[in-house]
Amino acid sequence: MGHRPEGNLPVVVGIDGSSSAADAARWAAREAARRGAPLEVVTRAQDAIPLLIAKSRRAALLVVGDRGLGRVAGLTAHADCPVVVVRGEQPSESDGPVVVGVDGSQSGEAALEFAFRTADLREALLIAVHAWTDSALDAGLVPLLSWDDVETAEHPLLAEWLAGWSEKYPDVVVQRVVVRDRPAHAVIEQATAAAARLVVVGSHGRTGVTARGSVSHAVLHHAPCPVAVVRPERTPR
């Protein structure tokens, strides 16, 4: 998904008469104008998710409100294009930065591509957040480690993951954040502190977003602003 050519594919927004859908429609209209892309509005109260998934096969972006987040999570897990869930106390576009979670994975790479392009279109600061924890380490090793040394080692990793995208988007100013924390909490905290206009997270798809405990699931439910969920491009069979 991340490297799919968009051409003149539309921005598709789903509306159902709710206030959150109205926020999504306004956000989608601005985004379509910014991209110079057509805007397609899907108005269907029942069975909207299957229709939106079908529309995603020929869309640059899907935009929905945060009403019924359980169903929305299913959409983000199965859509063939990035999905923006418009949420937060101030869902309208602000002048804040774009915040992206970075972990070196394939889904994280797709999120980076989307985040850099989004920041470039908006001339916005991009905050790249890399969080690490000791949860994957052998319990016997934890007391022996110097966390300062571990954190120092994580900085060049983040720089490496960002390097190619910074070359492609040289006008995007990037602020790097490396922190020992749970990834979802770190991303939400940075977005809140910076009054972010958009958070971008990667998802492995299918069960990735809907699974409790996943980063994208937590961010969708607790971010203070709209959230873009991006899956890697699927390999054709």
PDB file of C-alpha atoms in Angstrom:
ATOM      1  CA  MET A   1       0.000   0.000   0.000  1.00  0.00           C
ATOM      2  CA  GLY A   2       2.717   2.458   0.911  1.00  0.00           C
ATOM      3  CA  HIS A   3       4.283   2.629  -2.585  1.00  0.00           C
ATOM      4  CA  ARG A   4       1.105   2.333  -4.665  1.00  0.00           C
ATOM      5  CA  PRO A   5       0.904   4.973  -7.427  1.00  0.00           C
ATOM      6  CA  GLU A   6      -2.052   7.250  -6.726  1.00  0.00           C
ATOM      7  CA  GLY A   7      -2.465   9.056 -10.038  1.00  0.00           C
ATOM      8  CA  ASN A   8      -5.718  10.977  -9.779  1.00  0.00           C
ATOM      9  CA  LEU A   9      -7.385   8.577  -7.359  1.00  0.00           C
ATOM     10  CA  PRO A  10     -10.061  10.168  -5.165  1.00  0.00           C
ATOM     11  CA  VAL A  11     -10.174  10.938  -1.482  1.00  0.00           C
ATOM     12  CA  VAL A  12     -13.205   8.961  -0.294  1.00  0.00           C
ATOM     13  CA  VAL A  13     -15.157   9.989   2.808  1.00  0.00           C
ATOM     14  CA  GLY A  14     -17.900   8.023   4.504  1.00  0.00           C
ATOM     15  CA  ILE A  15     -20.700   9.982   6.166  1.00  0.00           C
ATOM     16  CA  ASP A  16     -23.720   8.823   8.157  1.00  0.00           C
ATOM     17  CA  GLY A  17     -25.297  12.016   9.463  1.00  0.00           C
ATOM     18  CA  SER A  18     -23.336  12.069  12.734  1.00  0.00           C
ATOM     19  CA  SER A  19     -21.298  15.041  13.934  1.00  0.00           C
ATOM     20  CA  SER A  20     -18.093  12.998  13.683  1.00  0.00           C
ATOM     21  CA  ALA A  21     -18.915  12.217  10.040  1.00  0.00           C
ATOM     22  CA  ALA A  22     -19.428  15.930   9.375  1.00  0.00           C
ATOM     23  CA  ASP A  23     -15.964  16.596  10.815  1.00  0.00           C
ATOM     24  CA  ALA A  24     -14.596  13.848   8.559  1.00  0.00           C
ATOM     25  CA  ALA A  25     -16.263  15.371   5.492  1.00  0.00           C
ATOM     26  CA  ARG A  26     -14.705  18.773   6.170  1.00  0.00           C
ATOM     27  CA  TRP A  27     -11.284  17.206   6.739  1.00  0.00           C
ATOM     28  CA  ALA A  28     -11.574  15.139   3.545  1.00  0.00           C
ATOM     29  CA  ALA A  29     -12.620  18.147   1.457  1.00  0.00           C
ATOM     30  CA  ARG A  30      -9.571  20.107   2.589  1.00  0.00           C
ATOM     31  CA  GLU A  31      -7.303  17.133   1.935  1.00  0.00           C
ATOM     32  CA  ALA A  32      -8.690  16.565  -1.562  1.00  0.00           C
ATOM     33  CA  ALA A  33      -8.172  20.253  -2.393  1.00  0.00           C
ATOM     34  CA  ARG A  34      -4.635  20.122  -1.033  1.00  0.00           C
ATOM     35  CA  ARG A  35      -3.804  17.061  -3.163  1.00  0.00           C
ATOM     36  CA  GLY A  36      -5.658  18.307  -6.230  1.00  0.00           C
ATOM     37  CA  ALA A  37      -7.656  15.072  -6.092  1.00  0.00           C
ATOM     38  CA  PRO A  38     -11.354  14.353  -6.614  1.00  0.00           C
ATOM     39  CA  LEU A  39     -13.549  14.025  -3.518  1.00  0.00           C
ATOM     40  CA  GLU A  40     -15.991  11.127  -3.395  1.00  0.00           C
ATOM     41  CA  VAL A  41     -18.673  11.091  -0.700  1.00  0.00           C
ATOM     42  CA  VAL A  42     -20.232   7.798   0.371  1.00  0.00           C
ATOM     43  CA  THR A  43     -23.551   8.245   2.175  1.00  0.00           C
ATOM     44  CA  ARG A  44     -24.818   4.998   3.572  1.00  0.00           C
ATOM     45  CA  ALA A  45     -25.987   4.373   7.117  1.00  0.00           C
ATOM     46  CA  GLN A  46     -26.079   0.563   6.940  1.00  0.00           C
ATOM     47  CA  ASP A  47     -23.299  -1.779   5.818  1.00  0.00           C
ATOM     48  CA  ALA A  48     -20.997   1.139   5.056  1.00  0.00           C
ATOM     49  CA  ILE A  49     -17.790  -0.683   6.019  1.00  0.00           C
ATOM     50  CA  PRO A  50     -17.900  -3.319   3.214  1.00  0.00           C
ATOM     51  CA  LEU A  51     -18.693  -0.580   0.701  1.00  0.00           C
ATOM     52  CA  LEU A  52     -15.806   1.593   1.903  1.00  0.00           C
ATOM     53  CA  ILE A  53     -13.421  -1.375   1.776  1.00  0.00           C
ATOM     54  CA  ALA A  54     -14.464  -1.952  -1.834  1.00  0.00           C
ATOM     55  CA  LYS A  55     -13.977   1.756  -2.598  1.00  0.00           C
ATOM     56  CA  SER A  56     -10.486   1.643  -1.054  1.00  0.00           C
ATOM     57  CA  ARG A  57      -9.211  -0.445  -3.969  1.00  0.00           C
ATOM     58  CA  ARG A  58      -9.432   2.638  -6.175  1.00  0.00           C
ATOM     59  CA  ALA A  59      -8.851   5.416  -3.653  1.00  0.00           C
ATOM     60  CA  ALA A  60      -5.870   7.464  -2.537  1.00  0.00           C
ATOM     61  CA  LEU A  61      -7.282   7.821   0.967  1.00  0.00           C
ATOM     62  CA  LEU A  62     -10.333   6.872   3.029  1.00  0.00           C
ATOM     63  CA  VAL A  63     -11.611   9.330   5.643  1.00  0.00           C
ATOM     64  CA  VAL A  64     -14.146   8.489   8.360  1.00  0.00           C
ATOM     65  CA  GLY A  65     -15.305   9.852  11.699  1.00  0.00           C
ATOM     66  CA  ASP A  66     -14.616   8.096  14.979  1.00  0.00           C
ATOM     67  CA  ARG A  67     -18.190   7.045  15.682  1.00  0.00           C
ATOM     68  CA  GLY A  68     -18.237   3.290  16.317  1.00  0.00           C
ATOM     69  CA  LEU A  69     -14.483   2.809  16.641  1.00  0.00           C
ATOM     70  CA  GLY A  70     -14.828  -0.970  16.750  1.00  0.00           C
ATOM     71  CA  ARG A  71     -16.213  -0.991  13.221  1.00  0.00           C
ATOM     72  CA  VAL A  72     -13.734   1.655  12.132  1.00  0.00           C
ATOM     73  CA  ALA A  73     -10.864  -0.542  13.345  1.00  0.00           C
ATOM     74  CA  GLY A  74     -12.166  -3.277  11.065  1.00  0.00           C
ATOM     75  CA  LEU A  75     -12.065  -0.830   8.167  1.00  0.00           C
ATOM     76  CA  THR A  76      -8.470   0.159   8.861  1.00  0.00           C
ATOM     77  CA  ALA A  77      -7.498  -3.510   9.015  1.00  0.00           C
ATOM     78  CA  HIS A  78      -8.915  -4.370   5.596  1.00  0.00           C
ATOM     79  CA  ALA A  79      -8.733  -1.218   3.464  1.00  0.00           C
ATOM     80  CA  ASP A  80      -6.337  -1.178   0.531  1.00  0.00           C
ATOM     81  CA  CYS A  81      -5.349   2.468   1.063  1.00  0.00           C
ATOM     82  CA  PRO A  82      -4.475   4.601   4.096  1.00  0.00           C
ATOM     83  CA  VAL A  83      -7.400   5.435   6.387  1.00  0.00           C
ATOM     84  CA  VAL A  84      -7.728   8.683   8.339  1.00  0.00           C
ATOM     85  CA  VAL A  85      -9.995   8.564  11.382  1.00  0.00           C
ATOM     86  CA  VAL A  86     -10.999  12.127  12.263  1.00  0.00           C
ATOM     87  CA  ARG A  87     -11.199  12.408  16.038  1.00  0.00           C
ATOM     88  CA  GLY A  88     -10.114  14.617  18.928  1.00  0.00           C
ATOM     89  CA  GLU A  89     -11.508  17.657  20.688  1.00  0.00           C
ATOM     90  CA  GLN A  90     -10.472  19.856  17.767  1.00  0.00           C
ATOM     91  CA  PRO A  91     -10.811  17.655  14.669  1.00  0.00           C
ATOM     92  CA  SER A  92     -10.385  20.580  12.281  1.00  0.00           C
ATOM     93  CA  GLU A  93      -6.918  21.089  10.841  1.00  0.00           C
ATOM     94  CA  SER A  94      -4.537  22.944  13.143  1.00  0.00           C
ATOM     95  CA  ASP A  95      -1.091  24.400  12.555  1.00  0.00           C
ATOM     96  CA  GLY A  96       0.553  21.715  14.665  1.00  0.00           C
ATOM     97  CA  PRO A  97       3.073  19.098  13.572  1.00  0.00           C
ATOM     98  CA  VAL A  98       2.561  15.655  12.105  1.00  0.00           C
ATOM     99  CA  VAL A  99       3.588  12.894  14.540  1.00  0.00           C
ATOM    100  CA  VAL A 100       4.633   9.454  13.280  1.00  0.00           C
ATOM    101  CA  GLY A 101       5.557   6.296  15.147  1.00  0.00           C
ATOM    102  CA  VAL A 102       8.752   4.679  13.851  1.00  0.00           C
ATOM    103  CA  ASP A 103       9.869   1.109  14.558  1.00  0.00           C
ATOM    104  CA  GLY A 104      11.818  -0.067  11.504  1.00  0.00           C
ATOM    105  CA  SER A 105       9.127  -2.527  10.413  1.00  0.00           C
ATOM    106  CA  GLN A 106       7.534  -2.794   6.977  1.00  0.00           C
ATOM    107  CA  SER A 107       4.357  -1.184   8.283  1.00  0.00           C
ATOM    108  CA  GLY A 108       6.452   1.510   9.946  1.00  0.00           C
ATOM    109  CA  GLU A 109       8.112   2.239   6.611  1.00  0.00           C
ATOM    110  CA  ALA A 110       4.718   2.694   4.963  1.00  0.00           C
ATOM    111  CA  ALA A 111       3.737   5.063   7.774  1.00  0.00           C
ATOM    112  CA  LEU A 112       6.922   7.069   7.244  1.00  0.00           C
ATOM    113  CA  GLU A 113       6.219   7.507   3.548  1.00  0.00           C
ATOM    114  CA  PHE A 114       2.712   8.773   4.287  1.00  0.00           C
ATOM    115  CA  ALA A 115       3.911  11.022   7.120  1.00  0.00           C
ATOM    116  CA  PHE A 116       6.671  12.659   5.079  1.00  0.00           C
ATOM    117  CA  ARG A 117       4.338  13.328   2.172  1.00  0.00           C
ATOM    118  CA  THR A 118       1.689  14.715   4.512  1.00  0.00           C
ATOM    119  CA  ALA A 119       4.153  17.006   6.286  1.00  0.00           C
ATOM    120  CA  ASP A 120       5.547  18.161   2.940  1.00  0.00           C
ATOM    121  CA  LEU A 121       2.089  19.052   1.585  1.00  0.00           C
ATOM    122  CA  ARG A 122       1.332  21.045   4.737  1.00  0.00           C
ATOM    123  CA  GLU A 123       4.808  22.547   5.216  1.00  0.00           C
ATOM    124  CA  ALA A 124       4.557  21.113   8.728  1.00  0.00           C
ATOM    125  CA  LEU A 125       7.108  19.928  11.246  1.00  0.00           C
ATOM    126  CA  LEU A 126       7.373  16.142  11.401  1.00  0.00           C
ATOM    127  CA  ILE A 127       7.977  14.562  14.821  1.00  0.00           C
ATOM    128  CA  ALA A 128       9.341  11.026  14.455  1.00  0.00           C
ATOM    129  CA  VAL A 129       8.866   9.001  17.640  1.00  0.00           C
ATOM    130  CA  HIS A 130      10.821   5.823  18.315  1.00  0.00           C
ATOM    131  CA  ALA A 131       9.939   4.160  21.619  1.00  0.00           C
ATOM    132  CA  TRP A 132      11.687   1.132  23.053  1.00  0.00           C
ATOM    133  CA  THR A 133      11.013  -1.030  26.093  1.00  0.00           C
ATOM    134  CA  ASP A 134      12.702  -3.854  27.968  1.00  0.00           C
ATOM    135  CA  SER A 135       9.698  -6.166  27.590  1.00  0.00           C
ATOM    136  CA  ALA A 136      11.377  -8.260  24.888  1.00  0.00           C
ATOM    137  CA  LEU A 137      14.602  -8.738  26.853  1.00  0.00           C
ATOM    138  CA  ASP A 138      15.550 -11.686  28.996  1.00  0.00           C
ATOM    139  CA  ALA A 139      14.586 -10.817  32.576  1.00  0.00           C
ATOM    140  CA  GLY A 140      18.044 -11.814  33.783  1.00  0.00           C
ATOM    141  CA  LEU A 141      19.692  -9.261  31.516  1.00  0.00           C
ATOM    142  CA  VAL A 142      17.574  -6.278  32.507  1.00  0.00           C
ATOM    143  CA  PRO A 143      19.433  -5.427  35.766  1.00  0.00           C
ATOM    144  CA  LEU A 144      22.768  -5.602  33.926  1.00  0.00           C
ATOM    145  CA  LEU A 145      21.927  -3.107  31.211  1.00  0.00           C
ATOM    146  CA  SER A 146      22.762   0.579  31.129  1.00  0.00           C
ATOM    147  CA  TRP A 147      19.604   2.262  29.872  1.00  0.00           C
ATOM    148  CA  ASP A 148      21.587   5.334  28.855  1.00  0.00           C
ATOM    149  CA  ASP A 149      23.741   3.134  26.618  1.00  0.00           C
ATOM    150  CA  VAL A 150      20.680   1.433  25.143  1.00  0.00           C
ATOM    151  CA  GLU A 151      19.038   4.769  24.409  1.00  0.00           C
ATOM    152  CA  THR A 152      22.240   6.067  22.841  1.00  0.00           C
ATOM    153  CA  ALA A 153      22.267   3.050  20.536  1.00  0.00           C
ATOM    154  CA  GLU A 154      18.667   3.665  19.462  1.00  0.00           C
ATOM    155  CA  HIS A 155      19.354   7.166  18.111  1.00  0.00           C
ATOM    156  CA  PRO A 156      21.422   6.072  15.076  1.00  0.00           C
ATOM    157  CA  LEU A 157      18.775   3.451  14.311  1.00  0.00           C
ATOM    158  CA  LEU A 158      16.123   6.137  14.068  1.00  0.00           C
ATOM    159  CA  ALA A 159      18.423   8.308  11.961  1.00  0.00           C
ATOM    160  CA  GLU A 160      18.987   5.385   9.590  1.00  0.00           C
ATOM    161  CA  TRP A 161      15.258   4.714   9.210  1.00  0.00           C
ATOM    162  CA  LEU A 162      14.608   8.383   8.428  1.00  0.00           C
ATOM    163  CA  ALA A 163      17.566   9.037   6.124  1.00  0.00           C
ATOM    164  CA  GLY A 164      16.074   7.928   2.814  1.00  0.00           C
ATOM    165  CA  TRP A 165      12.826   9.790   3.355  1.00  0.00           C
ATOM    166  CA  SER A 166      14.636  12.956   4.420  1.00  0.00           C
ATOM    167  CA  GLU A 167      16.561  12.823   1.142  1.00  0.00           C
ATOM    168  CA  LYS A 168      13.312  12.439  -0.820  1.00  0.00           C
ATOM    169  CA  TYR A 169      11.608  15.251   1.110  1.00  0.00           C
ATOM    170  CA  PRO A 170      14.448  17.693   1.881  1.00  0.00           C
ATOM    171  CA  ASP A 171      12.087  20.525   2.830  1.00  0.00           C
ATOM    172  CA  VAL A 172      10.514  18.573   5.687  1.00  0.00           C
ATOM    173  CA  VAL A 173      11.981  19.524   9.059  1.00  0.00           C
ATOM    174  CA  VAL A 174      12.176  16.450  11.290  1.00  0.00           C
ATOM    175  CA  GLN A 175      12.340  16.386  15.064  1.00  0.00           C
ATOM    176  CA  ARG A 176      13.567  13.025  16.364  1.00  0.00           C
ATOM    177  CA  VAL A 177      12.311  11.620  19.656  1.00  0.00           C
ATOM    178  CA  VAL A 178      13.793   8.470  21.205  1.00  0.00           C
ATOM    179  CA  VAL A 179      12.255   7.402  24.493  1.00  0.00           C
ATOM    180  CA  ARG A 180      12.007   4.377  26.756  1.00  0.00           C
ATOM    181  CA  ASP A 181       8.244   3.903  26.828  1.00  0.00           C
ATOM    182  CA  ARG A 182       5.380   1.904  25.393  1.00  0.00           C
ATOM    183  CA  PRO A 183       5.119   2.922  21.723  1.00  0.00           C
ATOM    184  CA  ALA A 184       1.436   3.890  21.801  1.00  0.00           C
ATOM    185  CA  HIS A 185       1.842   5.940  24.975  1.00  0.00           C
ATOM    186  CA  ALA A 186       4.902   7.700  23.579  1.00  0.00           C
ATOM    187  CA  VAL A 187       3.135   8.644  20.346  1.00  0.00           C
ATOM    188  CA  ILE A 188       0.007   9.878  22.138  1.00  0.00           C
ATOM    189  CA  GLU A 189       2.069  11.851  24.648  1.00  0.00           C
ATOM    190  CA  GLN A 190       4.077  13.572  21.914  1.00  0.00           C
ATOM    191  CA  ALA A 191       0.933  14.338  19.915  1.00  0.00           C
ATOM    192  CA  THR A 192      -0.752  15.830  22.965  1.00  0.00           C
ATOM    193  CA  ALA A 193       2.242  17.905  24.041  1.00  0.00           C
ATOM    194  CA  ALA A 194       2.817  19.269  20.535  1.00  0.00           C
ATOM    195  CA  ALA A 195      -0.874  19.865  19.713  1.00  0.00           C
ATOM    196  CA  ALA A 196      -0.407  17.700  16.633  1.00  0.00           C
ATOM    197  CA  ARG A 197      -2.621  18.082  13.584  1.00  0.00           C
ATOM    198  CA  LEU A 198      -2.257  14.396  12.622  1.00  0.00           C
ATOM    199  CA  VAL A 199      -0.808  11.177  14.023  1.00  0.00           C
ATOM    200  CA  VAL A 200       0.421   8.502  11.603  1.00  0.00           C
ATOM    201  CA  VAL A 201       0.848   4.871  12.634  1.00  0.00           C
ATOM    202  CA  GLY A 202       1.561   1.705  10.719  1.00  0.00           C
ATOM    203  CA  SER A 203      -0.505  -1.441  10.946  1.00  0.00           C
ATOM    204  CA  HIS A 204       0.181  -5.011   9.926  1.00  0.00           C
ATOM    205  CA  GLY A 205      -3.431  -5.223   8.782  1.00  0.00           C
ATOM    206  CA  ARG A 206      -6.089  -7.890   9.216  1.00  0.00           C
ATOM    207  CA  THR A 207      -5.744  -8.435  12.985  1.00  0.00           C
ATOM    208  CA  GLY A 208      -3.178  -5.699  13.613  1.00  0.00           C
ATOM    209  CA  VAL A 209      -5.511  -2.786  14.280  1.00  0.00           C
ATOM    210  CA  THR A 210      -8.364  -4.705  15.842  1.00  0.00           C
ATOM    211  CA  ALA A 211      -6.191  -6.564  18.336  1.00  0.00           C
ATOM    212  CA  ARG A 212      -6.278  -5.106  21.812  1.00  0.00           C
ATOM    213  CA  GLY A 213      -2.798  -4.082  22.844  1.00  0.00           C
ATOM    214  CA  SER A 214      -1.700  -3.115  19.329  1.00  0.00           C
ATOM    215  CA  VAL A 215      -0.176   0.327  18.901  1.00  0.00           C
ATOM    216  CA  SER A 216      -2.670   1.373  16.240  1.00  0.00           C
ATOM    217  CA  HIS A 217      -5.630   0.187  18.340  1.00  0.00           C
ATOM    218  CA  ALA A 218      -4.487   2.253  21.330  1.00  0.00           C
ATOM    219  CA  VAL A 219      -3.711   5.345  19.264  1.00  0.00           C
ATOM    220  CA  LEU A 220      -7.083   5.186  17.500  1.00  0.00           C
ATOM    221  CA  HIS A 221      -8.847   5.222  20.857  1.00  0.00           C
ATOM    222  CA  HIS A 222      -6.761   7.809  22.694  1.00  0.00           C
ATOM    223  CA  ALA A 223      -5.067  10.219  20.253  1.00  0.00           C
ATOM    224  CA  PRO A 224      -6.004  13.902  20.669  1.00  0.00           C
ATOM    225  CA  CYS A 225      -6.267  14.505  16.916  1.00  0.00           C
ATOM    226  CA  PRO A 226      -7.025  12.731  13.617  1.00  0.00           C
ATOM    227  CA  VAL A 227      -5.139   9.458  13.088  1.00  0.00           C
ATOM    228  CA  ALA A 228      -3.888   7.982   9.813  1.00  0.00           C
ATOM    229  CA  VAL A 229      -3.485   4.199   9.795  1.00  0.00           C
ATOM    230  CA  VAL A 230      -1.235   2.928   7.016  1.00  0.00           C
ATOM    231  CA  ARG A 231      -0.632  -0.674   6.005  1.00  0.00           C
ATOM    232  CA  PRO A 232       2.191  -1.946   3.786  1.00  0.00           C
ATOM    233  CA  GLU A 233       1.323  -2.577   0.186  1.00  0.00           C
ATOM    234  CA  ARG A 234       0.129  -6.121  -0.252  1.00  0.00           C
ATOM    235  CA  THR A 235       2.191  -8.346  -2.529  1.00  0.00           C
ATOM    236  CA  PRO A 236       0.083  -9.434  -5.504  1.00  0.00           C
ATOM    237  CA  ARG A 237      -0.630 -13.144  -5.611  1.00  0.00           C
TER     238      ARG A 237
END
